[in-house]
XYZ file of C-alpha atoms in Angstrom:
309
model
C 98.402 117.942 94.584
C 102.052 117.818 95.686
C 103.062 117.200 91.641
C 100.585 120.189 90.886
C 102.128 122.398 93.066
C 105.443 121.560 92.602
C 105.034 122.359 88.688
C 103.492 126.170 89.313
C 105.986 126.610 91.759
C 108.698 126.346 89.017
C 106.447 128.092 86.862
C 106.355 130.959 89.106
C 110.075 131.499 89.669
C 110.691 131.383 85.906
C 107.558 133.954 85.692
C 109.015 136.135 88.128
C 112.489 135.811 86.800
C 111.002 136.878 83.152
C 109.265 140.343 84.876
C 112.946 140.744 86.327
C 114.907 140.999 83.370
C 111.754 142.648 81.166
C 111.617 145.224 84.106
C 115.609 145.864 84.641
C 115.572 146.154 80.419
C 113.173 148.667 79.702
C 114.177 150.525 82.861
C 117.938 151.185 81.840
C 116.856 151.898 78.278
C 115.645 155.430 79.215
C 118.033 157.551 78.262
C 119.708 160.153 81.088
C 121.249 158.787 84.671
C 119.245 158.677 87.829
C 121.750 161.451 89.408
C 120.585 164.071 86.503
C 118.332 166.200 88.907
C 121.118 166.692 91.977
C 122.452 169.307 89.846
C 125.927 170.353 89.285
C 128.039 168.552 90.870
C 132.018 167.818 90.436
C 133.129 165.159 88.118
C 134.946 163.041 90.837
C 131.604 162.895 93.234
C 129.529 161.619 90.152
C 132.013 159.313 89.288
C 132.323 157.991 93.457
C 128.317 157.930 92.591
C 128.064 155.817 90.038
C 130.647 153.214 91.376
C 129.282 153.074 94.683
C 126.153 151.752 93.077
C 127.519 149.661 90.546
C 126.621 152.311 87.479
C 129.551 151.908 86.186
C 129.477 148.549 85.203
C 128.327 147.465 82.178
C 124.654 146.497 82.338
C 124.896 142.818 82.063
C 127.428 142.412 85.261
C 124.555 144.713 86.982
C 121.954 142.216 86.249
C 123.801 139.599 87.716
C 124.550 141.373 90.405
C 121.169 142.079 91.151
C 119.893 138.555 90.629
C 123.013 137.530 93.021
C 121.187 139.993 95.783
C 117.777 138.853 94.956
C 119.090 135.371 95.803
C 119.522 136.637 99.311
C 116.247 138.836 99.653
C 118.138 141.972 99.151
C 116.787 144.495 96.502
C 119.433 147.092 97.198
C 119.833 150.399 98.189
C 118.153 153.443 97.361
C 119.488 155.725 94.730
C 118.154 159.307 96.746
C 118.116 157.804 100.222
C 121.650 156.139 101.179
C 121.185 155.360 104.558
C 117.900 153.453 103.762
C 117.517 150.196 101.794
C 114.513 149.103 99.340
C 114.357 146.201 102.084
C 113.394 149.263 104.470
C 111.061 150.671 102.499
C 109.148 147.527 102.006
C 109.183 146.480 105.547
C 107.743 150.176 106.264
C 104.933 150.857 103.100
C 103.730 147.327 102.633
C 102.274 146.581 106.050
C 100.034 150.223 105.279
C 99.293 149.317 101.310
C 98.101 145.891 102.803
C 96.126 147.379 105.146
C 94.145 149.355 102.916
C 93.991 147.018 100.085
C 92.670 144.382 102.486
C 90.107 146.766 104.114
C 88.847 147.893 100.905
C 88.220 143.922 99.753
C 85.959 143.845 102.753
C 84.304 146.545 101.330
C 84.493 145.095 97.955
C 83.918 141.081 98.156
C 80.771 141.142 100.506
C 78.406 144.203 99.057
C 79.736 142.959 95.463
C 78.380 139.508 96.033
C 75.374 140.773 97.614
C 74.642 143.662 94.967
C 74.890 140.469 92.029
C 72.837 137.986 93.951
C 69.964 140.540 94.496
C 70.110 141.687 90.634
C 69.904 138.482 89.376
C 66.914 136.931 91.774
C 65.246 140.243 90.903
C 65.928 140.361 87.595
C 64.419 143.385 85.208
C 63.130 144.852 88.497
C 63.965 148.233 90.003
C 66.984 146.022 92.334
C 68.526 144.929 89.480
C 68.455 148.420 87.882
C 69.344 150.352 91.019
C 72.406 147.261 91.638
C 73.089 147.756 87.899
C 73.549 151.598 88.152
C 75.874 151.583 90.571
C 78.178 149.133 89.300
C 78.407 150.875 85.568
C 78.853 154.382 88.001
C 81.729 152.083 90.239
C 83.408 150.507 86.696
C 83.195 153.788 84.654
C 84.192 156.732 87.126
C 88.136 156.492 88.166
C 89.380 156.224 91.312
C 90.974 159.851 91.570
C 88.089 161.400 90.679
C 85.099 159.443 93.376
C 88.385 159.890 95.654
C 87.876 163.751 95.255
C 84.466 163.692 95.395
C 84.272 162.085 98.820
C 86.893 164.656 100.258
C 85.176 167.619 99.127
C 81.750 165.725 100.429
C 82.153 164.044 103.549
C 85.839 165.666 104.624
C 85.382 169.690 103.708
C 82.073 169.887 103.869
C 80.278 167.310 106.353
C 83.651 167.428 107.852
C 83.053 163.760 109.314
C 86.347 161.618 108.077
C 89.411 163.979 107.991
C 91.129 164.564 105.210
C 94.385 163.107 104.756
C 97.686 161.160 106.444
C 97.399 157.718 108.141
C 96.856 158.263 111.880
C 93.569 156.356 113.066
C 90.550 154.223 111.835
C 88.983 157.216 110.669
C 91.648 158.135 108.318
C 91.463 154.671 106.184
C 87.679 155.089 105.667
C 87.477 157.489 102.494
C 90.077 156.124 101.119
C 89.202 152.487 101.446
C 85.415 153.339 100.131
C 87.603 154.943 97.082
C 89.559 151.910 96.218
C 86.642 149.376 96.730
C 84.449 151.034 94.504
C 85.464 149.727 91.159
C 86.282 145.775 91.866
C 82.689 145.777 93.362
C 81.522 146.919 90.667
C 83.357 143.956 88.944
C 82.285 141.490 91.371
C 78.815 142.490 91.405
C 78.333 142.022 87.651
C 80.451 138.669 87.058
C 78.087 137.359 90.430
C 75.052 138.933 88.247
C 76.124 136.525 84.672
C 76.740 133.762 86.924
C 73.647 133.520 89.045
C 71.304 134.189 85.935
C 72.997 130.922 84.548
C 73.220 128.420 87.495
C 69.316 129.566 87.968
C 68.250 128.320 84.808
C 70.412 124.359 84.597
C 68.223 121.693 84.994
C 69.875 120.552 88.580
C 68.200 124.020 90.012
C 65.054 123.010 88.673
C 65.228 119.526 90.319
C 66.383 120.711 93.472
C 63.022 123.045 93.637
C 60.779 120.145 92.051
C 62.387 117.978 95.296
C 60.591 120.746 97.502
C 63.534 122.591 98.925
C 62.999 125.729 100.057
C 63.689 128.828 97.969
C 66.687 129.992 100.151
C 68.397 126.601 101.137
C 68.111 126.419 96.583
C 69.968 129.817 96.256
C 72.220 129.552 99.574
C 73.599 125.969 99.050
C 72.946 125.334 95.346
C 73.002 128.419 93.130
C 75.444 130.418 94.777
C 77.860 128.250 95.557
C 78.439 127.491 92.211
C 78.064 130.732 90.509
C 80.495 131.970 92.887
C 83.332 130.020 91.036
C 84.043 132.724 87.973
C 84.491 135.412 90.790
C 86.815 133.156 92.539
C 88.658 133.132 89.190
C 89.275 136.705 89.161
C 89.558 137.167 93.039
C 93.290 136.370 93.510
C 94.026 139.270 90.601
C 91.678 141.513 92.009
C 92.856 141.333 95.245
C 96.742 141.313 93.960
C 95.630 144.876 91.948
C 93.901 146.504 95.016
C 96.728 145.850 97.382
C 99.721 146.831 95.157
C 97.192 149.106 92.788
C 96.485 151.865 95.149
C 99.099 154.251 93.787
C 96.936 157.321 93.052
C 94.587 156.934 96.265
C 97.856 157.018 98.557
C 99.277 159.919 96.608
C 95.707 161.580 96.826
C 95.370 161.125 100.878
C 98.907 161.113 101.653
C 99.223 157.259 102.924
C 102.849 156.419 103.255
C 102.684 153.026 101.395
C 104.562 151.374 98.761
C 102.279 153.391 96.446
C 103.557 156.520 97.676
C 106.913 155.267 97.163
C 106.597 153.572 93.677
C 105.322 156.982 92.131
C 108.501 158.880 93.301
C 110.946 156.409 92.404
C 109.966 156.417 88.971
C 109.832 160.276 89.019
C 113.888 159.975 91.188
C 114.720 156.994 88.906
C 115.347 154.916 91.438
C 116.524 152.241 89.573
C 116.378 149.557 92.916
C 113.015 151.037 94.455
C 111.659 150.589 91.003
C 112.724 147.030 90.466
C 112.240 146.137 93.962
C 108.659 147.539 94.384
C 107.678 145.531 90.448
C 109.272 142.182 91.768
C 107.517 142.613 95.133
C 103.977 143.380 93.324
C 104.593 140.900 90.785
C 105.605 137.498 93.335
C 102.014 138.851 95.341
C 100.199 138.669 92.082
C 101.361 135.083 91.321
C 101.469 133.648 95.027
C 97.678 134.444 95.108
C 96.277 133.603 91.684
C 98.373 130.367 92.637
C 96.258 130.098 96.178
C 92.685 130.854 93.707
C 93.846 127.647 91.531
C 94.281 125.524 94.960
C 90.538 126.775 96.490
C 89.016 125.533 93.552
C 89.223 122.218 95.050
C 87.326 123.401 98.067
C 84.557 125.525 96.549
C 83.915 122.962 94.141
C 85.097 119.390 94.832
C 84.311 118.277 91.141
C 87.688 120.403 89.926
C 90.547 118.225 89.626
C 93.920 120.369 90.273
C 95.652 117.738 87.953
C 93.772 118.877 85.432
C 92.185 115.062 84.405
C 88.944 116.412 84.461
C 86.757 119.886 85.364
């Protein structure tokens, strides 16, 4: 385990160091300058501008010299806001993107397990078709667009959630249902392939000939192993929800690190932009790195040092 986790650990930094310099690449190879939409200014401010953030050096010593603050958890300073750093922004959008990624999950994880479980022990039967329904509604309609739905149904209308900011309980319902919609969809599906499988192998078929009841079969047998594919995908899932949520934020006016990622790229804030993709990226990694380790626990069989599955 230690040798195993030693190894991704390396693997990660060189992963993370490889979405650095593809990120910091692309980004100053847009033409135009991040100060373009201030206006007309004098020569000698735009000049103070650019060396006060290191503009005017050629783009190689910048790398380095972001790398050098990386090294010491410091993504910079903000091209449009001076007195506040990327480090600020983080501290202050994260804890509310985490929030409603993680509540949404809860929506997501539970009803998507339950939705696929119940389609596939009533399979070709009007649960499977109603569970089937909504998951082709949750994987085919957008985000944006159930997001608007739900305002104009259950904010303007019904007038029972209200309809934007993030002030109370309340406030993180519609837009939690919004973002959950579509990876339960996923789940429920992926749980649906999976339980039709494990229901037909031969150990299944023991296991009822032995005279175990139909729900300690399903509960301790069937789903317990189908669950594994949707533990595959959960640590990505997850990763996308919490750091995905740009247009839901921007729809109900959350102040999260979606919020703040949109206009950055609008302000071309070069460190917000790098700062916010190296944040989102390291999540993505740390937790499909945690998925890997829980296979061990869900299934005991898995060997981490890969000798034998």
């Amino acid at each position: 385990m230690l040798k195993y986790s030693l190894n991704r650990i390396f693997w990660m930094i060189v992963t993370i160091w490889a979405v650095i310099t593809i990120t910091f690449i692309i980004m100053h190879s847009i033409p135009g300058n991040p100060f373009a939409k201030e206006g007309t200014m004098p020569k000698a401010v735009f000049e103070n501008l650019q060396a006060y953030y290191n503009l005017d050096k050629p783009k190689i010593v910048q790398y380095f010299l972001y790398l050098k603050g990386l090294l010491q958890f410091d993504f910079g300073p903000s091209l449009k806001s001076q007195s506040i750093t990327v480090n600020d922004y983080i501290r202050t959008g994260f804890p509310i993107s985490l929030h409603l990624g993680l509540q949404a999950m809860v929506i997501a994880i539970p009803f998507g397990l339950i939705f696929g479980v119940v389609a596939a022990l009533f399979k070709n039967r009007w649960p499977d078709y109603i569970s089937m329904i909504l998951a082709i509604i949750g994987i085919s309609v957008p985000s944006f667009i159930l997001a608007t739905v739900l305002i104009n149904y259950f904010a303007v209308e019904l007038k029972w959630f209200p309809v934007a900011t993030w002030k109370s309980w309340a406030h993180t319902i519609l837009p939690s249902v919004s973002l959950a919609l579509s990876p339960m969809a996923y789940i429920a599906r992926l749980m649906r392939s999976s339980m039709l499988e494990v229901l037909g192998q031969d150990y299944i078929l023991t296991a009822k000939a032995k005279g175990l009841g139909r729900s300690m079969v399903i509960i301790k047998h069937a789903i317990r192993n189908a669950i594994l594919p949707v533990t595959t995908v959960l640590g990505i899932l997850i990763a996308n929800v919490v750091t995905g949520s740009f247009i839901i934020e921007n729809i109900f006016g959350i102040p999260g690190m979606g919020e703040m990622f949109v206009k950055s790229i609008f302000n071309r804030d070069y460190p917000m932009i790098l700062g916010s993709t190296v944040f989102y990226s390291a999540i993505l990694i740390f937790l499909i790195f945690i998925v890997d380790i829980a296979y061990t626990w869900i299934d005991p069989r898995i060997k981490v040092s890969g000798e034998s599955k």
